[in-house]
Amino acid sequence: MVSLRTFAFASVAALGLSLAACSGASSQTDGGTVELLNVSYDPTRELYEEINPLFAAKWKEETGQNVKINMSHGGAGKQARAVIDGLDADVVTLALAYDIDEIAAQTDALSKDWQSRLPNNSSPYTSTIVFLVREGNPKDIRDWDDLVKPGVQVITPNPKTSGGARWNFLAAWAFAKQRYGRDAQAQEFVTRLFRNVPVLDSGARGSTTTFSERGIGDVLLAWENEAFLAQKELGEDKFDIVVPSISILAEPPVTVLDGNAARHGTTELAKAYLEFLYTPEAQDVIGRNFYRPTAEAVKAKYARQFPQVNLVTIDGEFGGWQAAQQRFFNDGGVFDRIFEQRR
Amino acid sequence: MIAGSPPRRKTPAAICLIGLALGFLCIFLLLPLLTVFVEALSKGLGPFLEALAEPDALSAIRLTLLVAAIAVPLNVAFGLAASWAIAKFDFPGRSVLVTFIDLPFSVSPVVAGLVYILLFGMNGLLGPVLREYDIQIIFAVPGIVLATVFVTFPFVARELIPLMQEQGRDDEEAALSLGATGFQTFCKVTLPNIRWGLLYGVLLCNARAMGEFGAVSVVSGHLRGLTNTMPLHVEILYNEYNFVAAFAVASLLALLALVTLVVKTALEWRFSYVRQGAGS
């Protein structure tokens, strides 16, 4: 029989262990290393995994300081929400400007004119929305109007939480508007499209795994980079990329959260980190990870990789993100109405 | 005990039902569990071990152990105090306390996480004050610990209350009448009586503390290498097309469940053996 003493010993040992673990955790931050937290959207995992060590090496060379960059990924809306709730990010690199606007509006971490602080609307890379279909394109999907056909299952994340999904939605809208002319018809079209959506994941990566791993759906509305990556990771013989006749220029912006960075004493570092994204070195990594580079020289190098797409812009077609968000995605907006009709 | 009842001949219906139950168990429990291990080892032992030795995986394992090491002792302390009070004393509000102990069982883990966001978030009650003093609760380790403590709250108490109620107060009253102090009574009479039940509660509590996903996911912030527990790390790896690594970490969690199960069964056997021995 196990004696009481053994039992008492075990409890004391467990307590001691927990205390030891506690002290271990608090001594992790040593003096020589600065930490930087980059809160990003869903598909950029591979991109920043490659860029961060490059920047760390460069920063070390320039200042002698070690830098450790921590990453957090998730649907852009969800990430913005977390930052507003107190996730202590130094920089945010999100899927669209509205989510950063929202951070600017609800916290005092950055000023409202943040988007003019870096070149290209603060977007070091751009992308667009394409279709990923199963090998051989069995449902013969060529353009947006094929998505509303009966029997076609469309996979897209939820526009309420995912930035990519909002670009998907607006690209579909832009197509319908150009094809049919009026807003009412565009809404009718998008409603029919969402009737064909069986699953709404909260982020782009969730949708990609739903489509590619769980085998649900006939077509995935995806970031161009996400589509290329799925092909690369899971086999080119499994999926085809279909480029629609019209799509949208997606500009995922980046910015320093001044308030947080100042509190951490990382303002210089955070600025240098984001500026590094515009250097040829980083732009090359960007192109290799299937994001469209913005630096002219690198653009030319990767030009053949990306299909020519007829792109509308958020400012030209929808009057900017503030207006688009108000009209389509806020509570009671067009998306909510569409979703109610869907049921 | 059941051992006393005579063995009966099995009718075809009984055999059918047993077969059905076993088949059901195989398909819904055994098969998925097996798949985890098969997937984890699909590329051989090398990649499996590599995935577990990777720094982010190691830090996830470390964090999970840390959280469990804080949450479980807290639960033991609370569970003991609560069940002691409830089983051995009469006081107003006793049934209210029992109900409150069950609350975390009935509340969805997501709500448990959101509660802490509402409390400690920047727009929450305490957020601005905490920021003033540069204390980070949510999106950091303390938040994860809090959320885990919340969802595992009832385990030890729930295990002990019926046991202590069944045992009554006679032993303690005898000890007290013979001149033992309250503390002596607790250590020498109460604790030995309940130790198997307590160990059992600790085990279940530990399993849940390590495996909790929902509540922890809400408050974690998903910082790789910092606030990712093992269940969260599995999700991240899976989403990064890193299936071998995802299932490797998942198999570690599954292994924990199996160990818990074995120890639990051993304890149950021991428990009934001891009680039977005491009864005869």
mmCIF file of N, CA and C in Angstrom, chain A residues 1-2 4 7 18 21-22 28 35 37 45 49 70-72 81-82 84-88 106 205 208-209 213 226 229-230 233-234 260 263, chain B residues 62 66 69-70 73 117 120-123 131 134 136 138-139 187 191-192 195-196 198-199 221-224 226 236 238-241 243 270:
data_model
loop_
_atom_site.group_PDB
_atom_site.id
_atom_site.type_symbol
_atom_site.label_atom_id
_atom_site.label_comp_id
_atom_site.label_asym_id
_atom_site.label_seq_id
_atom_site.Cartn_x
_atom_site.Cartn_y
_atom_site.Cartn_z
ATOM 1 N N MET A 1 0.844 -1.206 0.000
ATOM 2 C CA MET A 1 0.000 0.000 0.000
ATOM 3 C C MET A 1 0.877 1.253 0.000
ATOM 4 N N VAL A 2 0.490 2.187 -0.821
ATOM 5 C CA VAL A 2 1.258 3.431 -0.869
ATOM 6 C C VAL A 2 0.995 4.221 0.407
ATOM 7 N N LEU A 4 1.004 7.262 3.221
ATOM 8 C CA LEU A 4 0.627 8.672 3.205
ATOM 9 C C LEU A 4 1.845 9.540 2.927
ATOM 10 N N PHE A 7 2.549 9.865 -0.651
ATOM 11 C CA PHE A 7 1.557 10.746 -1.255
ATOM 12 C C PHE A 7 1.912 12.210 -0.999
ATOM 13 N N SER A 18 6.229 22.930 -10.147
ATOM 14 C CA SER A 18 5.503 24.043 -10.747
ATOM 15 C C SER A 18 6.206 25.361 -10.459
ATOM 16 N N ALA A 21 9.223 25.574 -12.621
ATOM 17 C CA ALA A 21 8.833 25.889 -13.989
ATOM 18 C C ALA A 21 8.502 27.367 -14.121
ATOM 19 N N CYS A 22 7.860 27.915 -13.084
ATOM 20 C CA CYS A 22 7.508 29.334 -13.085
ATOM 21 C C CYS A 22 8.747 30.210 -13.211
ATOM 22 N N GLN A 28 13.414 33.767 -19.070
ATOM 23 C CA GLN A 28 13.672 33.509 -20.477
ATOM 24 C C GLN A 28 14.219 34.726 -21.217
ATOM 25 N N GLU A 35 12.975 41.695 -28.333
ATOM 26 C CA GLU A 35 11.911 40.946 -28.973
ATOM 27 C C GLU A 35 10.973 41.890 -29.703
ATOM 28 N N LEU A 37 7.136 41.770 -31.750
ATOM 29 C CA LEU A 37 5.968 40.938 -32.045
ATOM 30 C C LEU A 37 5.273 41.426 -33.314
ATOM 31 N N ARG A 45 2.492 32.847 -42.990
ATOM 32 C CA ARG A 45 3.397 32.084 -42.108
ATOM 33 C C ARG A 45 4.725 31.781 -42.779
ATOM 34 N N GLU A 49 8.426 33.485 -41.967
ATOM 35 C CA GLU A 49 9.391 32.510 -41.473
ATOM 36 C C GLU A 49 10.707 32.650 -42.237
ATOM 37 N N ASN A 70 8.727 37.466 -32.821
ATOM 38 C CA ASN A 70 7.639 36.545 -32.507
ATOM 39 C C ASN A 70 6.495 36.766 -33.474
ATOM 40 N N MET A 71 5.846 35.667 -33.856
ATOM 41 C CA MET A 71 4.771 35.767 -34.850
ATOM 42 C C MET A 71 3.457 35.277 -34.257
ATOM 43 N N SER A 72 2.372 35.902 -34.718
ATOM 44 C CA SER A 72 1.043 35.383 -34.432
ATOM 45 C C SER A 72 0.252 35.438 -35.734
ATOM 46 N N ARG A 81 -8.862 42.325 -33.804
ATOM 47 C CA ARG A 81 -9.650 42.270 -32.571
ATOM 48 C C ARG A 81 -8.729 41.992 -31.372
ATOM 49 N N ALA A 82 -7.824 41.014 -31.552
ATOM 50 C CA ALA A 82 -6.916 40.637 -30.468
ATOM 51 C C ALA A 82 -6.004 41.813 -30.114
ATOM 52 N N ILE A 84 -6.687 44.982 -30.521
ATOM 53 C CA ILE A 84 -7.519 45.961 -29.819
ATOM 54 C C ILE A 84 -7.732 45.526 -28.373
ATOM 55 N N ASP A 85 -7.903 44.206 -28.171
ATOM 56 C CA ASP A 85 -8.130 43.687 -26.815
ATOM 57 C C ASP A 85 -6.859 43.653 -25.978
ATOM 58 N N GLY A 86 -5.708 43.973 -26.590
ATOM 59 C CA GLY A 86 -4.505 44.049 -25.772
ATOM 60 C C GLY A 86 -3.367 43.134 -26.180
ATOM 61 N N LEU A 87 -3.479 42.435 -27.306
ATOM 62 C CA LEU A 87 -2.333 41.672 -27.799
ATOM 63 C C LEU A 87 -1.252 42.689 -28.159
ATOM 64 N N ASP A 88 -0.082 42.562 -27.500
ATOM 65 C CA ASP A 88 0.864 43.671 -27.444
ATOM 66 C C ASP A 88 1.803 43.707 -28.648
ATOM 67 N N GLN A 106 -9.857 52.407 -32.429
ATOM 68 C CA GLN A 106 -10.253 51.919 -31.109
ATOM 69 C C GLN A 106 -9.142 51.947 -30.064
ATOM 70 N N ARG A 205 -6.302 30.121 -44.258
ATOM 71 C CA ARG A 205 -5.628 28.830 -44.219
ATOM 72 C C ARG A 205 -6.594 27.701 -43.855
ATOM 73 N N THR A 208 -8.262 26.694 -46.967
ATOM 74 C CA THR A 208 -7.388 25.933 -47.856
ATOM 75 C C THR A 208 -7.308 24.480 -47.404
ATOM 76 N N THR A 209 -7.184 24.249 -46.094
ATOM 77 C CA THR A 209 -7.117 22.858 -45.644
ATOM 78 C C THR A 209 -8.468 22.169 -45.810
ATOM 79 N N GLU A 213 -7.290 19.286 -47.903
ATOM 80 C CA GLU A 213 -7.091 18.108 -47.061
ATOM 81 C C GLU A 213 -8.368 17.330 -46.831
ATOM 82 N N GLU A 226 -1.702 31.898 -51.744
ATOM 83 C CA GLU A 226 -2.191 30.702 -51.058
ATOM 84 C C GLU A 226 -2.427 29.566 -52.059
ATOM 85 N N LEU A 229 0.922 28.242 -53.152
ATOM 86 C CA LEU A 229 1.538 27.499 -52.056
ATOM 87 C C LEU A 229 0.898 26.120 -51.905
ATOM 88 N N ALA A 230 -0.437 26.065 -52.010
ATOM 89 C CA ALA A 230 -1.125 24.777 -51.902
ATOM 90 C C ALA A 230 -0.635 23.840 -52.999
ATOM 91 N N GLU A 233 2.958 22.775 -51.984
ATOM 92 C CA GLU A 233 3.049 21.897 -50.817
ATOM 93 C C GLU A 233 2.387 20.549 -51.040
ATOM 94 N N LEU A 234 1.292 20.568 -51.784
ATOM 95 C CA LEU A 234 0.485 19.351 -51.854
ATOM 96 C C LEU A 234 0.544 18.672 -53.213
ATOM 97 N N ASN A 260 2.568 50.990 -28.742
ATOM 98 C CA ASN A 260 3.135 49.766 -28.167
ATOM 99 C C ASN A 260 4.650 49.752 -28.297
ATOM 100 N N ARG A 263 6.386 51.974 -25.902
ATOM 101 C CA ARG A 263 6.371 51.403 -24.555
ATOM 102 C C ARG A 263 7.440 50.310 -24.411
ATOM 103 N N ARG B 62 6.679 22.466 -23.015
ATOM 104 C CA ARG B 62 7.070 23.086 -21.755
ATOM 105 C C ARG B 62 5.917 23.903 -21.180
ATOM 106 N N LEU B 66 3.906 23.442 -17.734
ATOM 107 C CA LEU B 66 3.872 24.527 -16.759
ATOM 108 C C LEU B 66 2.440 24.840 -16.342
ATOM 109 N N ALA B 69 1.122 22.206 -14.217
ATOM 110 C CA ALA B 69 1.781 22.198 -12.911
ATOM 111 C C ALA B 69 1.256 23.304 -12.015
ATOM 112 N N ILE B 70 0.713 24.368 -12.600
ATOM 113 C CA ILE B 70 0.109 25.420 -11.776
ATOM 114 C C ILE B 70 -1.358 25.109 -11.512
ATOM 115 N N PRO B 73 -2.182 21.778 -8.851
ATOM 116 C CA PRO B 73 -2.096 22.028 -7.401
ATOM 117 C C PRO B 73 -3.152 23.012 -6.904
ATOM 118 N N ILE B 117 -11.106 37.818 -21.517
ATOM 119 C CA ILE B 117 -10.847 38.924 -22.443
ATOM 120 C C ILE B 117 -11.635 40.150 -21.991
ATOM 121 N N PHE B 120 -9.866 41.372 -18.629
ATOM 122 C CA PHE B 120 -8.490 41.860 -18.661
ATOM 123 C C PHE B 120 -8.124 42.533 -19.977
ATOM 124 N N GLY B 121 -9.031 42.504 -20.983
ATOM 125 C CA GLY B 121 -8.737 43.119 -22.266
ATOM 126 C C GLY B 121 -8.629 44.627 -22.139
ATOM 127 N N MET B 122 -8.063 45.247 -23.197
ATOM 128 C CA MET B 122 -7.860 46.693 -23.142
ATOM 129 C C MET B 122 -9.169 47.449 -23.006
ATOM 130 N N ASN B 123 -10.254 46.880 -23.574
ATOM 131 C CA ASN B 123 -11.546 47.531 -23.425
ATOM 132 C C ASN B 123 -12.295 46.996 -22.215
ATOM 133 N N ARG B 131 -2.272 47.708 -18.073
ATOM 134 C CA ARG B 131 -1.321 48.236 -19.045
ATOM 135 C C ARG B 131 -0.457 49.325 -18.415
ATOM 136 N N ASP B 134 2.153 47.765 -16.879
ATOM 137 C CA ASP B 134 2.831 46.859 -17.802
ATOM 138 C C ASP B 134 2.698 45.394 -17.388
ATOM 139 N N GLN B 136 0.894 41.955 -18.311
ATOM 140 C CA GLN B 136 0.174 41.310 -19.404
ATOM 141 C C GLN B 136 -0.491 40.043 -18.880
ATOM 142 N N ILE B 138 -3.911 38.548 -20.420
ATOM 143 C CA ILE B 138 -4.353 37.771 -21.574
ATOM 144 C C ILE B 138 -3.319 37.904 -22.682
ATOM 145 N N PHE B 139 -3.353 36.974 -23.611
ATOM 146 C CA PHE B 139 -2.355 36.841 -24.668
ATOM 147 C C PHE B 139 -0.972 36.610 -24.064
ATOM 148 N N CYS B 187 -4.884 15.712 8.558
ATOM 149 C CA CYS B 187 -3.741 14.990 7.990
ATOM 150 C C CYS B 187 -3.812 13.500 8.256
ATOM 151 N N LEU B 191 -7.374 12.876 5.178
ATOM 152 C CA LEU B 191 -6.565 12.708 3.978
ATOM 153 C C LEU B 191 -6.339 11.237 3.605
ATOM 154 N N PRO B 192 -5.963 10.391 4.575
ATOM 155 C CA PRO B 192 -5.787 8.979 4.204
ATOM 156 C C PRO B 192 -7.077 8.353 3.680
ATOM 157 N N ARG B 195 -7.497 9.551 -0.126
ATOM 158 C CA ARG B 195 -6.353 9.767 -1.029
ATOM 159 C C ARG B 195 -6.553 9.171 -2.408
ATOM 160 N N TRP B 196 -7.219 8.005 -2.517
ATOM 161 C CA TRP B 196 -7.379 7.430 -3.854
ATOM 162 C C TRP B 196 -8.315 8.270 -4.700
ATOM 163 N N LEU B 198 -8.776 11.379 -4.340
ATOM 164 C CA LEU B 198 -8.050 12.614 -4.634
ATOM 165 C C LEU B 198 -7.113 12.408 -5.817
ATOM 166 N N LEU B 199 -6.394 11.308 -5.801
ATOM 167 C CA LEU B 199 -5.439 11.017 -6.867
ATOM 168 C C LEU B 199 -6.172 10.887 -8.206
ATOM 169 N N GLY B 221 -3.576 34.271 -28.035
ATOM 170 C CA GLY B 221 -2.894 35.184 -28.954
ATOM 171 C C GLY B 221 -2.020 34.432 -29.949
ATOM 172 N N HIS B 222 -1.866 33.147 -29.767
ATOM 173 C CA HIS B 222 -1.165 32.274 -30.724
ATOM 174 C C HIS B 222 0.235 32.753 -31.079
ATOM 175 N N LEU B 223 1.018 33.150 -30.094
ATOM 176 C CA LEU B 223 2.400 33.523 -30.378
ATOM 177 C C LEU B 223 3.248 32.259 -30.381
ATOM 178 N N ARG B 224 3.864 32.002 -31.529
ATOM 179 C CA ARG B 224 4.650 30.769 -31.636
ATOM 180 C C ARG B 224 5.793 30.798 -30.645
ATOM 181 N N LEU B 226 5.789 31.060 -27.624
ATOM 182 C CA LEU B 226 5.545 31.802 -26.392
ATOM 183 C C LEU B 226 4.241 31.410 -25.714
ATOM 184 N N ILE B 236 -1.798 24.649 -35.382
ATOM 185 C CA ILE B 236 -0.914 25.464 -36.213
ATOM 186 C C ILE B 236 -0.143 24.590 -37.201
ATOM 187 N N TYR B 238 -0.884 21.677 -38.323
ATOM 188 C CA TYR B 238 -1.805 21.108 -39.307
ATOM 189 C C TYR B 238 -2.105 22.152 -40.384
ATOM 190 N N ASN B 239 -2.285 23.385 -39.965
ATOM 191 C CA ASN B 239 -2.590 24.449 -40.918
ATOM 192 C C ASN B 239 -1.390 24.836 -41.767
ATOM 193 N N GLU B 240 -0.217 24.375 -41.386
ATOM 194 C CA GLU B 240 0.963 24.698 -42.184
ATOM 195 C C GLU B 240 1.388 23.528 -43.051
ATOM 196 N N TYR B 241 0.461 22.643 -43.339
ATOM 197 C CA TYR B 241 0.710 21.467 -44.180
ATOM 198 C C TYR B 241 1.752 20.551 -43.575
ATOM 199 N N PHE B 243 1.896 17.829 -41.681
ATOM 200 C CA PHE B 243 0.996 16.842 -41.083
ATOM 201 C C PHE B 243 1.719 15.882 -40.154
ATOM 202 N N ARG B 270 -7.589 -0.583 -7.347
ATOM 203 C CA ARG B 270 -6.983 -0.434 -6.041
ATOM 204 C C ARG B 270 -8.011 0.109 -5.033
#
